[in-house]
mmCIF file of C-alpha atoms in Angstrom:
data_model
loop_
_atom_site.group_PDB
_atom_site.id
_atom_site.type_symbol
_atom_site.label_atom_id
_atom_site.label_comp_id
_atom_site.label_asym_id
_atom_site.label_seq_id
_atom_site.Cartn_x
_atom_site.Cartn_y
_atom_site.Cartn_z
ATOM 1 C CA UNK A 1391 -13.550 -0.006 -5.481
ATOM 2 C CA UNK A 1392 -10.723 -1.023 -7.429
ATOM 3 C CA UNK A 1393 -7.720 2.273 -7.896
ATOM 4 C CA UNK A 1394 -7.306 2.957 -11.296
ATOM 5 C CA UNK A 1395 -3.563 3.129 -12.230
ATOM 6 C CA UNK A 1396 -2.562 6.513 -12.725
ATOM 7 C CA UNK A 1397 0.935 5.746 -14.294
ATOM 8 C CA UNK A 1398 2.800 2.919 -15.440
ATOM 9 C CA UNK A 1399 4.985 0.190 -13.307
ATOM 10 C CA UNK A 1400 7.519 1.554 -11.279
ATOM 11 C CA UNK A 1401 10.494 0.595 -13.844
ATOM 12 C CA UNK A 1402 14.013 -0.605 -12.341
ATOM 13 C CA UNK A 1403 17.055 2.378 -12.051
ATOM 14 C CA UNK A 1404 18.487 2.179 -15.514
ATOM 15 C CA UNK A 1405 22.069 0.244 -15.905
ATOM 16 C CA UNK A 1406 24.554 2.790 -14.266
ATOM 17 C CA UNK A 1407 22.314 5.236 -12.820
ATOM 18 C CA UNK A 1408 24.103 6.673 -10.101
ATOM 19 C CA UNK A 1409 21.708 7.383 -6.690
ATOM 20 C CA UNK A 1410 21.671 11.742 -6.068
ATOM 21 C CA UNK A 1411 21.288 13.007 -2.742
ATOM 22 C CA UNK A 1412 18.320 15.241 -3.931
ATOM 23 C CA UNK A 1413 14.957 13.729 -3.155
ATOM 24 C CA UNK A 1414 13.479 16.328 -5.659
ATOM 25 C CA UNK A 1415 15.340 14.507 -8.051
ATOM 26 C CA UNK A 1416 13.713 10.983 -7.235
ATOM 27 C CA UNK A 1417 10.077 13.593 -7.395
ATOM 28 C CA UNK A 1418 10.514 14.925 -10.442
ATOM 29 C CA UNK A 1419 12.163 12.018 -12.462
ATOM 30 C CA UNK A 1420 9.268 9.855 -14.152
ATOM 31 C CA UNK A 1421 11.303 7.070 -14.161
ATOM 32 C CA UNK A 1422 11.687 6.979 -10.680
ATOM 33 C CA UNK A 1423 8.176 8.156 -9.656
ATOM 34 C CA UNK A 1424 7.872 5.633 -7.373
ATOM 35 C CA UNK A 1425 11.384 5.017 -6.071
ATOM 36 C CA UNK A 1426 12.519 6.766 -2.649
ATOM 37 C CA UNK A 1427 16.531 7.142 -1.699
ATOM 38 C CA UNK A 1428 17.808 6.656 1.768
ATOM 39 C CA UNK A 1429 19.883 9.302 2.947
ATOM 40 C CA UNK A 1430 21.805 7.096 4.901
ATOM 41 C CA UNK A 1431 22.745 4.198 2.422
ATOM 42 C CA UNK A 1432 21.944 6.490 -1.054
ATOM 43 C CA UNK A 1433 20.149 3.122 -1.595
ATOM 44 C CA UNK A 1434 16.989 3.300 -3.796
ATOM 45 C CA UNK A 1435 13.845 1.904 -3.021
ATOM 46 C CA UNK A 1436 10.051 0.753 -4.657
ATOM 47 C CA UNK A 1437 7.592 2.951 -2.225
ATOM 48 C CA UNK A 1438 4.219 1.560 -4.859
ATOM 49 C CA UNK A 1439 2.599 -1.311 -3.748
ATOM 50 C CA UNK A 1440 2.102 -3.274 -7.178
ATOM 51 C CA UNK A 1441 -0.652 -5.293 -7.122
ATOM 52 C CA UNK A 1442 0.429 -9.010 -8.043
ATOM 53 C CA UNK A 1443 -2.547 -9.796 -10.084
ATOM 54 C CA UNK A 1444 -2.287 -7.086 -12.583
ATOM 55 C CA UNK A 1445 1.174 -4.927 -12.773
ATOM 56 C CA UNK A 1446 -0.714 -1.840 -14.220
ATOM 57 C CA UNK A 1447 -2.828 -1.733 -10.870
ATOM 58 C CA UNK A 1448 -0.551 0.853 -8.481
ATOM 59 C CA UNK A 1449 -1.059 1.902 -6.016
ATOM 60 C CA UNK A 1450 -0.405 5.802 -4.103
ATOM 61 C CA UNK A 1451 3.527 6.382 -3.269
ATOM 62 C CA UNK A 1452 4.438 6.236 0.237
ATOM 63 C CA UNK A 1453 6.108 8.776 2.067
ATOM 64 C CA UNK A 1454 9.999 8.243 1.738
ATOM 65 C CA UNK A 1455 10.402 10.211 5.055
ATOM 66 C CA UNK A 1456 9.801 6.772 6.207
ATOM 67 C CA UNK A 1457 12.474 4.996 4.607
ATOM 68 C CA UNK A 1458 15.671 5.034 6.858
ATOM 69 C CA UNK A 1459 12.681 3.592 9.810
ATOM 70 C CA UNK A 1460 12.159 0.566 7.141
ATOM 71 C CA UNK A 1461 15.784 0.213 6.990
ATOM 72 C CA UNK A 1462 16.153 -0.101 10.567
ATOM 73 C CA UNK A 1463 13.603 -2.656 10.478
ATOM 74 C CA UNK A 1464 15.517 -4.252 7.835
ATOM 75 C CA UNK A 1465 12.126 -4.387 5.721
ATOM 76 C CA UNK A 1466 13.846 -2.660 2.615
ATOM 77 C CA UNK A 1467 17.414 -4.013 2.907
ATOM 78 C CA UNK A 1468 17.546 -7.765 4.566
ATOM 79 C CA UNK A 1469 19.102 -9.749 2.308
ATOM 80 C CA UNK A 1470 19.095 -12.762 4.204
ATOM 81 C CA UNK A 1471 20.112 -15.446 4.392
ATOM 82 C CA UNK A 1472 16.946 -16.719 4.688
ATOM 83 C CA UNK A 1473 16.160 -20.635 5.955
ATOM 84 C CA UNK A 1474 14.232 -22.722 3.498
ATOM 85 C CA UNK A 1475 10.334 -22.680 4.940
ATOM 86 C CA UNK A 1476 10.834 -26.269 5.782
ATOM 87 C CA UNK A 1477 13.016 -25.905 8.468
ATOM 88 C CA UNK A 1478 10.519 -23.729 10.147
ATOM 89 C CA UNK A 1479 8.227 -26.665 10.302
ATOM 90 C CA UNK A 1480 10.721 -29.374 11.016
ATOM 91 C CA UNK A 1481 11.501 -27.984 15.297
ATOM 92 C CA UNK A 1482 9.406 -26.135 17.329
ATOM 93 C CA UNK A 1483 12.088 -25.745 19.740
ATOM 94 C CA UNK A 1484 12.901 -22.298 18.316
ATOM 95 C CA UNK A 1485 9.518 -21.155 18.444
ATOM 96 C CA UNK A 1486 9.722 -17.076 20.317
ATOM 97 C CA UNK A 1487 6.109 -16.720 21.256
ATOM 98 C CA UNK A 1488 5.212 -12.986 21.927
ATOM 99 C CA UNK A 1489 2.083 -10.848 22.553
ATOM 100 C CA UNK A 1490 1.322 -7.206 23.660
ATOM 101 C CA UNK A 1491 -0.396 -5.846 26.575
ATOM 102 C CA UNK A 1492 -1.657 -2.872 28.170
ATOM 103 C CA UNK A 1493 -3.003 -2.022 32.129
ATOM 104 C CA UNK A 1494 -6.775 -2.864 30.997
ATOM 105 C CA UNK A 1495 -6.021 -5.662 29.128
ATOM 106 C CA UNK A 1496 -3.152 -6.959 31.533
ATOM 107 C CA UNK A 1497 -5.405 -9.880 33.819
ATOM 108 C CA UNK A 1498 -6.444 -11.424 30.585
ATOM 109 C CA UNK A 1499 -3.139 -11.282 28.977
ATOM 110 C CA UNK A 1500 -1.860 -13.064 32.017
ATOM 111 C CA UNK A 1501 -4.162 -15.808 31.805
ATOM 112 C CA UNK A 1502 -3.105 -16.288 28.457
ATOM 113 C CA UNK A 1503 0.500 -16.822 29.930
ATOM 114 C CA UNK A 1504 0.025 -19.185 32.099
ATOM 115 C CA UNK A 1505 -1.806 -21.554 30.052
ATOM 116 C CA UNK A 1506 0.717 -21.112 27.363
ATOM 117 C CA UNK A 1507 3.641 -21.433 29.862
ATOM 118 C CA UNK A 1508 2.046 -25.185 30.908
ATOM 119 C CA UNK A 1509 2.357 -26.187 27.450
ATOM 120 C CA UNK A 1510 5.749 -24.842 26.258
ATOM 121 C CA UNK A 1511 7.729 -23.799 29.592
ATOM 122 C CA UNK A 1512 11.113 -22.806 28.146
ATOM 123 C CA UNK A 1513 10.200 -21.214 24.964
ATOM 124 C CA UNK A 1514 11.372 -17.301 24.304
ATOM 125 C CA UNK A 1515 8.486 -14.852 25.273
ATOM 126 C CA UNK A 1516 8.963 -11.821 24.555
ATOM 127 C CA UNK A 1517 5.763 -9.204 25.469
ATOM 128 C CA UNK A 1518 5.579 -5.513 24.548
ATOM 129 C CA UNK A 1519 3.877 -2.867 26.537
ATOM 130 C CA UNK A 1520 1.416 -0.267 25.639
ATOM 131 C CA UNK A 1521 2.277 2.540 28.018
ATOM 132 C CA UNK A 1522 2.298 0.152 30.753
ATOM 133 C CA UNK A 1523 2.529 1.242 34.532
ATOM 134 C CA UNK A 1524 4.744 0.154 37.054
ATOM 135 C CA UNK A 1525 1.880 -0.992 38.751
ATOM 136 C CA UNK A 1526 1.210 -3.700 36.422
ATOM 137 C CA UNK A 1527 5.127 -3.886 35.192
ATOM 138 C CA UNK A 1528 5.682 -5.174 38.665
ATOM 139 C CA UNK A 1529 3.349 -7.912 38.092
ATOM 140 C CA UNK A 1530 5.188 -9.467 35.288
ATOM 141 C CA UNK A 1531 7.276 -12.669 35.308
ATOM 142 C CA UNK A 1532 10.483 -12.220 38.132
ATOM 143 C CA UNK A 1533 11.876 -15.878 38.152
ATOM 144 C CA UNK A 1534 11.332 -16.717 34.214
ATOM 145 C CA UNK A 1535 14.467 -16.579 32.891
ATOM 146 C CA UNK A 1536 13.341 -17.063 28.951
ATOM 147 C CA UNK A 1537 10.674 -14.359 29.628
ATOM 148 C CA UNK A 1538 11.536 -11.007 28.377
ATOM 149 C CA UNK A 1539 9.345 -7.597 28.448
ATOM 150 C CA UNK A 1540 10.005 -4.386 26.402
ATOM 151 C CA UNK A 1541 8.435 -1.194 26.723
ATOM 152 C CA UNK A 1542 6.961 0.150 23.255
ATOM 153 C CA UNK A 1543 9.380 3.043 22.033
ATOM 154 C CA UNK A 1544 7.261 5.409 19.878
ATOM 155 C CA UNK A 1545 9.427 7.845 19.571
ATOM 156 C CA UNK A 1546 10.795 6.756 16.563
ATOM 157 C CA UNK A 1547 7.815 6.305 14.842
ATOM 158 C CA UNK A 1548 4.734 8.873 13.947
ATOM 159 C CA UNK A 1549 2.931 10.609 16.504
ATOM 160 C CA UNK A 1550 -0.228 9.000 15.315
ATOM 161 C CA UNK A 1551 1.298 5.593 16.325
ATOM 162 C CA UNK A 1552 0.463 6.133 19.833
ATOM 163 C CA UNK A 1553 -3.350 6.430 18.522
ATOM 164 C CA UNK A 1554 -3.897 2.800 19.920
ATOM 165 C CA UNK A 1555 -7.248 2.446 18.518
ATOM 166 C CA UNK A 1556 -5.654 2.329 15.186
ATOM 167 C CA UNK A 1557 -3.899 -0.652 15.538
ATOM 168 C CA UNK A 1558 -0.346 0.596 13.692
ATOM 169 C CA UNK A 1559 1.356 -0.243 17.035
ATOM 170 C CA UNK A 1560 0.847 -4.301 16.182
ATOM 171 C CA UNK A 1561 2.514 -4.608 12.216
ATOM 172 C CA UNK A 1562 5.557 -2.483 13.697
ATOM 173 C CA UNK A 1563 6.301 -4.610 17.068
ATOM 174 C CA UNK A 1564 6.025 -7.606 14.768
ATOM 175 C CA UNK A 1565 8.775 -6.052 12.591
ATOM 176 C CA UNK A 1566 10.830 -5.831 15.337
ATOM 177 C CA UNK A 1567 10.451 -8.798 17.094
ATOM 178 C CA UNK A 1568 10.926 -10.566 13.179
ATOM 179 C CA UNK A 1569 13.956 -8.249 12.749
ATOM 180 C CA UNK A 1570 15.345 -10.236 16.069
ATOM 181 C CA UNK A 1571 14.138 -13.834 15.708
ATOM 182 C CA UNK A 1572 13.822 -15.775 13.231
ATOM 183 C CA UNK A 1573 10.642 -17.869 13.838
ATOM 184 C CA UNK A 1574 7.571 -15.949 15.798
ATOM 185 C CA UNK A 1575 4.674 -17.251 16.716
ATOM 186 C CA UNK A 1576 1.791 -14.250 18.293
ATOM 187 C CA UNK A 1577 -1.158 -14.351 20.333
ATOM 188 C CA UNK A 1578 -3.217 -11.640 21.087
ATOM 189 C CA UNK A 1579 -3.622 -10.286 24.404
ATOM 190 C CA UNK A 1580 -7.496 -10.523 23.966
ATOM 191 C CA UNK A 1581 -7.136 -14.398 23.052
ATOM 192 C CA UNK A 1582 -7.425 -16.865 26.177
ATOM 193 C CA UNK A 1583 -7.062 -20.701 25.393
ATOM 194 C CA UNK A 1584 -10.329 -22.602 25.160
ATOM 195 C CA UNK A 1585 -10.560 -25.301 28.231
ATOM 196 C CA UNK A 1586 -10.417 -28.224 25.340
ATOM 197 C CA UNK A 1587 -8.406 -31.075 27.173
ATOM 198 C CA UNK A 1588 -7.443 -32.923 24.060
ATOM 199 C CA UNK A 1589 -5.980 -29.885 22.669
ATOM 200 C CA UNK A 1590 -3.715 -28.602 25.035
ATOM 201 C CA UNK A 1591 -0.316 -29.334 24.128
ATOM 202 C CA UNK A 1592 -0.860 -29.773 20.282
ATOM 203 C CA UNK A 1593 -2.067 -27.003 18.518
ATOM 204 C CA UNK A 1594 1.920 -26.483 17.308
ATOM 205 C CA UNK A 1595 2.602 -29.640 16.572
ATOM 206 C CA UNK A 1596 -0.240 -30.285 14.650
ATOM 207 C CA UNK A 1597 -0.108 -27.415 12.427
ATOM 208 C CA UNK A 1598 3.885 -28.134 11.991
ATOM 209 C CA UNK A 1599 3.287 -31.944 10.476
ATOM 210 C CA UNK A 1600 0.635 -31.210 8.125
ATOM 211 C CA UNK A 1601 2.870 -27.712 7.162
ATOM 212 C CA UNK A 1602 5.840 -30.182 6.439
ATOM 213 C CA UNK A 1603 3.602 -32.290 4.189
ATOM 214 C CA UNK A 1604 1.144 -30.186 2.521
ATOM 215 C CA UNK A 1605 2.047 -26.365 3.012
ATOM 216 C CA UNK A 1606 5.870 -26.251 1.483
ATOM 217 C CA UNK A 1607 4.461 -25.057 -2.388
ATOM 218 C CA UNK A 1608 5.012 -21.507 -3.247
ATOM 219 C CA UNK A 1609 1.779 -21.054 -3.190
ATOM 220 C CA UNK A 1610 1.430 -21.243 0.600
ATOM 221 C CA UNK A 1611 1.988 -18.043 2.547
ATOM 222 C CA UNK A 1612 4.832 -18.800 5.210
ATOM 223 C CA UNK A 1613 2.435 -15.855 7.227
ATOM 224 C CA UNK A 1614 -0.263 -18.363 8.813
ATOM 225 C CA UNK A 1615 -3.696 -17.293 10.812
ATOM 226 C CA UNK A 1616 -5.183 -19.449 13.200
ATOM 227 C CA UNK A 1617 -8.149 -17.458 13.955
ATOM 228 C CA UNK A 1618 -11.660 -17.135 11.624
ATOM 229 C CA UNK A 1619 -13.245 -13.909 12.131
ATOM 230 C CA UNK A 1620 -16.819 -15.329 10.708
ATOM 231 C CA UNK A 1621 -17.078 -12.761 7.908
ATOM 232 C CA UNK A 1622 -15.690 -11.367 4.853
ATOM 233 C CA UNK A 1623 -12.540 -9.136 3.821
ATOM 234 C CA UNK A 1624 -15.681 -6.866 2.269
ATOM 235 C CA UNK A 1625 -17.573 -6.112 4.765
ATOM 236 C CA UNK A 1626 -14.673 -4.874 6.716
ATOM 237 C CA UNK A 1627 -13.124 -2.401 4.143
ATOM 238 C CA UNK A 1628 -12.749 1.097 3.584
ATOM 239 C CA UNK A 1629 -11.958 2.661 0.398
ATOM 240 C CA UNK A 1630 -9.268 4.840 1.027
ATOM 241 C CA UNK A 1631 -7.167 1.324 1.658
ATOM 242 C CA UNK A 1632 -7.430 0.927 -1.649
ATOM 243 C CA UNK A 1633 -5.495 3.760 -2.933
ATOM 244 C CA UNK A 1634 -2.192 2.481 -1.220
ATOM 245 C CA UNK A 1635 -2.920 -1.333 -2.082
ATOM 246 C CA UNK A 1636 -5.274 -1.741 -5.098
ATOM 247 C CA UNK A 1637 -6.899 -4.888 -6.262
ATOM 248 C CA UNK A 1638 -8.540 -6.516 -8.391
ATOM 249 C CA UNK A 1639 -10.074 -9.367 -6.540
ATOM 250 C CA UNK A 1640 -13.207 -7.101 -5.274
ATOM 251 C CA UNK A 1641 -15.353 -10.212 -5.878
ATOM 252 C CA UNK A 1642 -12.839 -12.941 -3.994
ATOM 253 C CA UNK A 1643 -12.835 -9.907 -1.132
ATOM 254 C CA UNK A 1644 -17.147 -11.028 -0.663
ATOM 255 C CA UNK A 1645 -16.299 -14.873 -1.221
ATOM 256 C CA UNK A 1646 -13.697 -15.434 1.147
ATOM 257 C CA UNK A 1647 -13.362 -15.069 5.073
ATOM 258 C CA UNK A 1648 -11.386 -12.760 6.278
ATOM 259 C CA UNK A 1649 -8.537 -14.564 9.162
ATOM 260 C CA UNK A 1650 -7.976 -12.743 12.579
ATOM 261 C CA UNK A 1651 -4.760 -11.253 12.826
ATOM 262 C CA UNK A 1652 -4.565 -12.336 16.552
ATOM 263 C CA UNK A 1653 -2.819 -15.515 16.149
ATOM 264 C CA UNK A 1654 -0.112 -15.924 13.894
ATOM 265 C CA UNK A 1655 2.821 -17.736 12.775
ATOM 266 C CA UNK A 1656 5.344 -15.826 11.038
ATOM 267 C CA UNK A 1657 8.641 -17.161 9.962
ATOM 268 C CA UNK A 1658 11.044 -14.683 8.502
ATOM 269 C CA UNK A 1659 11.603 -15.911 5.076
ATOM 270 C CA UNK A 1660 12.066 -13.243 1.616
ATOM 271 C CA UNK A 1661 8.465 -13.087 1.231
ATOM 272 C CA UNK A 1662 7.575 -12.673 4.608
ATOM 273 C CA UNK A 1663 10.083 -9.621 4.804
ATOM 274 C CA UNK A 1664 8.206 -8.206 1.478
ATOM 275 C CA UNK A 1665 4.515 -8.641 3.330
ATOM 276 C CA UNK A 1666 5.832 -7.056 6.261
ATOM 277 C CA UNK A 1667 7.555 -4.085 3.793
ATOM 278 C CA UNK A 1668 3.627 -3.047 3.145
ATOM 279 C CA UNK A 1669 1.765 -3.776 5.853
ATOM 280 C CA UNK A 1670 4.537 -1.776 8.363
ATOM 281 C CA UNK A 1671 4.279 1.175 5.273
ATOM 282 C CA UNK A 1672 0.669 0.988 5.548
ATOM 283 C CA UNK A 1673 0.828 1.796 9.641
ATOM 284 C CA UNK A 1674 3.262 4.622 9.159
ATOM 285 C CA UNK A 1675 1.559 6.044 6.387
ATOM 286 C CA UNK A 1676 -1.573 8.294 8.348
ATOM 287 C CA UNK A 1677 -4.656 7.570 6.077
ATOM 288 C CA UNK A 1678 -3.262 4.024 4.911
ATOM 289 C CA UNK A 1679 -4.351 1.777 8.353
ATOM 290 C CA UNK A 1680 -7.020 4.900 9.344
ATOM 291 C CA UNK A 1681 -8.415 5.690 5.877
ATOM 292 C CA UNK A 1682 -11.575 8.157 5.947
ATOM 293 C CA UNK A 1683 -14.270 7.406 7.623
ATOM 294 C CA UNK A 1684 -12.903 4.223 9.545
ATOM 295 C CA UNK A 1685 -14.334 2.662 12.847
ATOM 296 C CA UNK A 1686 -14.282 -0.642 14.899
ATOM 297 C CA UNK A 1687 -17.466 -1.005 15.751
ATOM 298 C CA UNK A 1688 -19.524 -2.778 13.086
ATOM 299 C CA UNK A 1689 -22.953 -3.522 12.284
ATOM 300 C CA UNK A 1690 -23.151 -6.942 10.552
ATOM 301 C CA UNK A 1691 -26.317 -8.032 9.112
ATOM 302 C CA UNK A 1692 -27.598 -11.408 7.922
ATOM 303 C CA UNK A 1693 -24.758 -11.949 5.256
ATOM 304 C CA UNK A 1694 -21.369 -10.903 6.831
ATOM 305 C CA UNK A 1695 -20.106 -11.501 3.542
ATOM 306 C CA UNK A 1696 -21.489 -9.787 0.839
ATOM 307 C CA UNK A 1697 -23.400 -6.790 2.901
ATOM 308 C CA UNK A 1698 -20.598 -3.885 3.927
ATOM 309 C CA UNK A 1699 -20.855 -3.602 7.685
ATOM 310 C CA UNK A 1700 -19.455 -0.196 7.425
ATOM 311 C CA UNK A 1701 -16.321 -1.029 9.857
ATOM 312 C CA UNK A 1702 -12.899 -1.807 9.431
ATOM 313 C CA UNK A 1703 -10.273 -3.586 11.185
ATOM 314 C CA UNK A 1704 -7.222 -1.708 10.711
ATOM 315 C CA UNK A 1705 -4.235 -3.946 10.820
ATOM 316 C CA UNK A 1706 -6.241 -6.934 10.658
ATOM 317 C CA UNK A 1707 -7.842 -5.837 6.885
ATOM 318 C CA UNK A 1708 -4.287 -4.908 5.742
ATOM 319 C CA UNK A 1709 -2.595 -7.800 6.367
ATOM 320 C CA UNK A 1710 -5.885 -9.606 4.957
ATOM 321 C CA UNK A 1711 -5.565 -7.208 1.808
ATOM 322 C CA UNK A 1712 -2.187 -8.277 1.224
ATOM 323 C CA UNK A 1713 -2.445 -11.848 1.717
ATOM 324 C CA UNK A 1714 -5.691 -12.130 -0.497
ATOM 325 C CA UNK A 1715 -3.919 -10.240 -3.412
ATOM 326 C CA UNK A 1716 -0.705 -12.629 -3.482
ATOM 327 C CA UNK A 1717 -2.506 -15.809 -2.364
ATOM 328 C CA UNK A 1718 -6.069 -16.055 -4.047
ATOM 329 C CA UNK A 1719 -7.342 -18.496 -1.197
ATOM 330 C CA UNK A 1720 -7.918 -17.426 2.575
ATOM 331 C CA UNK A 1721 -6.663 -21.642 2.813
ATOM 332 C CA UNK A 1722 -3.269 -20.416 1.704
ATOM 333 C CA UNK A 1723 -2.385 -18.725 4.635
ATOM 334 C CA UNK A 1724 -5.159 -19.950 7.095
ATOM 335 C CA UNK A 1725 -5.577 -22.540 9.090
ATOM 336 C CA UNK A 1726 -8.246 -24.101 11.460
ATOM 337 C CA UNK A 1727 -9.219 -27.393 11.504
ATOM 338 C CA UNK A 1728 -7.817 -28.133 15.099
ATOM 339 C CA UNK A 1729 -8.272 -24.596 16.440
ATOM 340 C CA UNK A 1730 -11.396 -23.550 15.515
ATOM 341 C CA UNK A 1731 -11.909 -23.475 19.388
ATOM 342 C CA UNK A 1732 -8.942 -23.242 20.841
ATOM 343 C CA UNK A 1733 -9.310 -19.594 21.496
ATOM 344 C CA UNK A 1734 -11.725 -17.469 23.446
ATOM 345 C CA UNK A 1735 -11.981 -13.757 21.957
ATOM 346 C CA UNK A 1736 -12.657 -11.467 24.287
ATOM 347 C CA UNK A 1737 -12.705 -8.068 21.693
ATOM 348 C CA UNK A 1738 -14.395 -8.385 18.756
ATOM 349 C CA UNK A 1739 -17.943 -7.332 17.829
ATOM 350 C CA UNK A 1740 -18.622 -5.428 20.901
ATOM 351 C CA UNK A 1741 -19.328 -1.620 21.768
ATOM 352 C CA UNK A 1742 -16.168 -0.382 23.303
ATOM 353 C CA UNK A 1743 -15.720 2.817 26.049
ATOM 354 C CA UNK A 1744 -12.527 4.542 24.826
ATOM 355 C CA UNK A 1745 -11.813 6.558 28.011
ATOM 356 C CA UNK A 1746 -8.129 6.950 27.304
ATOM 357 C CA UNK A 1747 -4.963 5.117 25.368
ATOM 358 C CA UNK A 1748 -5.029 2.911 28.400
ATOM 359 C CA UNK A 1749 -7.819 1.796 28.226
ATOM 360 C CA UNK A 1750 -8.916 0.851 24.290
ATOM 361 C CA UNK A 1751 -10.306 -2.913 25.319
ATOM 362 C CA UNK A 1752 -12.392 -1.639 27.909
ATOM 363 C CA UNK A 1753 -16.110 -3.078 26.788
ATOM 364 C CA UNK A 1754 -19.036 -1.405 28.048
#
């Protein structure tokens, strides 16, 4: 399943090379075969995903129509400063929690809300909306003066964006939201809090004290999951993902577990901002996060991790992708001991009725 590379690593603009304005320039040079040029800045850009286990493994260029959206993320040109991880762990005061709704999935997301608004009353929330009615925009939070709600724009993104059952929509609100604050933390709309008394009020802390004494390495991700999904990156994968972000870990994508993507703590730090470079790429790019052949709906055996359950999850096997190739170890950027239950699922590894872009939680 591994891409085989098909030319050598994108090499650095040679001492005094001077950007042109012609992107059939940036095509056509070999030097630059992977490098795309704003036409904005006439900055120059890597548009390869290298694999960081083996620099010959590249993968398929990206489109460089996208690279002025990237800019405006700041994904391409952020150059900080960015706060030592540390700090992240040391106050949770400047925690912005956020999630994203739509009409279906609004009673559940509200739930979620209320339980989280008992624990942390004060905090930044911001929530995004899916095409959301007034109906249900009228419901929202009146008197909460840290809660804020934003309407989706698509329009400056693909068409295909608004194809909900393709997850892009999550990687790119996350980009903005990071572009905005500093230190995020996400919950799915599909995620209620477990009843577990002892838990209530802790989860954050928890996972901040033993981050502040045992996650401050480079080796840790400063991207953290809180959610197991119970079976492997493998059985989740399609192909065609590879030929954007090749690897060579096919056997460590059987071993290890692949983490849920619906709770997640993301600080911005430099190598958050280059995670987030690939994974938003990946949901602009139209057969990256929907590669050939790709569906939700999965039919797990026995092993979950070494039989294919011919499914994927979209942005949830990205960002797992991406993770396992720089980190090695699903414990690098997951964590679980006190939340293995702290969350009630209410999506996963169910038939689903998709009567409309409304309605893509609705479960039979």
């Amino acid at each position: 399943m591994t891409r085989p590379p098909t030319h050598q690593p994108p090499a650095s603009p040679a001492p005094g090379w001077q950007p042109s304005s012609s992107r059939r320039f940036l095509k056509t040079d070999p030097i630059l075969d992977c490098y795309c040029e704003s036409e904005n800045t006439g900055e120059v850009y890597n548009f390869c995903y290298v694999d960081p286990q083996n620099s010959t493994n590249i993968g398929k260029k990206f489109n460089c129509s996208f690279v002025e959206t990237m800019e405006e993320l700041k994904l391409l040109n952020n150059p900080g400063p960015f706060r030592p991880i540390r700090d992240f762990y040391k106050n949770q005061d400047d925690i912005v929690f956020a999630s994203i709704t739509s009409d279906d999935h609004y009673t559940v997301h509200a739930e979620s809300f209320a339980t989280l608004r008992s624990y942390y009353p004060t905090h930044k929330y911001i929530l995004y909306g899916l095409n959301m009615t007034q109906v249900y925009i009228d419901k929202l939070p009146k008197n909460d003066t840290n809660f804020e709600f934003r309407s989706f724009d698509t329009s400056r993104y693909p068409k295909y964006v608004e194809t909900w059952l393709h997850y892009r929509f999550k990687s790119i609100i996350l980009a903005e939201i990071l572009r905005d604050y500093e230190n995020v933390w996400y919950i799915d709309a599909h995620l209620k809090f477990a009843p577990i008394e002892a838990q209530k009020p802790e989860f954050i802390r928890t996972f901040l004290e033993e981050a502040n004494s045992e996650r401050l390495t480079e080796d840790f991700s400063p991207v953290t999951s809180f959610v197991n999904s119970g079976h492997s990156n493998f059985a989740v994968l399609r192909h065609g993902l590879l030929d954007y972000l090749p690897t060579n870990s096919i056997q460590l994508l059987k071993e290890i577990h692949q983490v849920g993507s619906g709770a997640l703590h993301i600080p911005r730090t430099s190598k958050t901002i280059e995670i987030f470079k690939w994974f938003v790429l990946c949901a602009l790019e139209e057969k990256c996060m929907n590669p050939p052949g790709a569906q939700l709906h999965c039919q797990f055996g026995p092993n979950t991790m070494d039989d294919y359950a011919n499914c994927f999850r979209y942005d949830q096997s990205v960002l797992n992708l991406l993770l396992l190739n720089q980190y090695q170890d699903y414990h690098k950027y997951g964590f679980y001991q006190p939340f293995l239950n702290l969350f009630r699922s209410y999506r996963y590894h169910a038939p689903y009725k998709y009567f409309s872009k409304h309605n893509f939680f609705k479960r039979i």
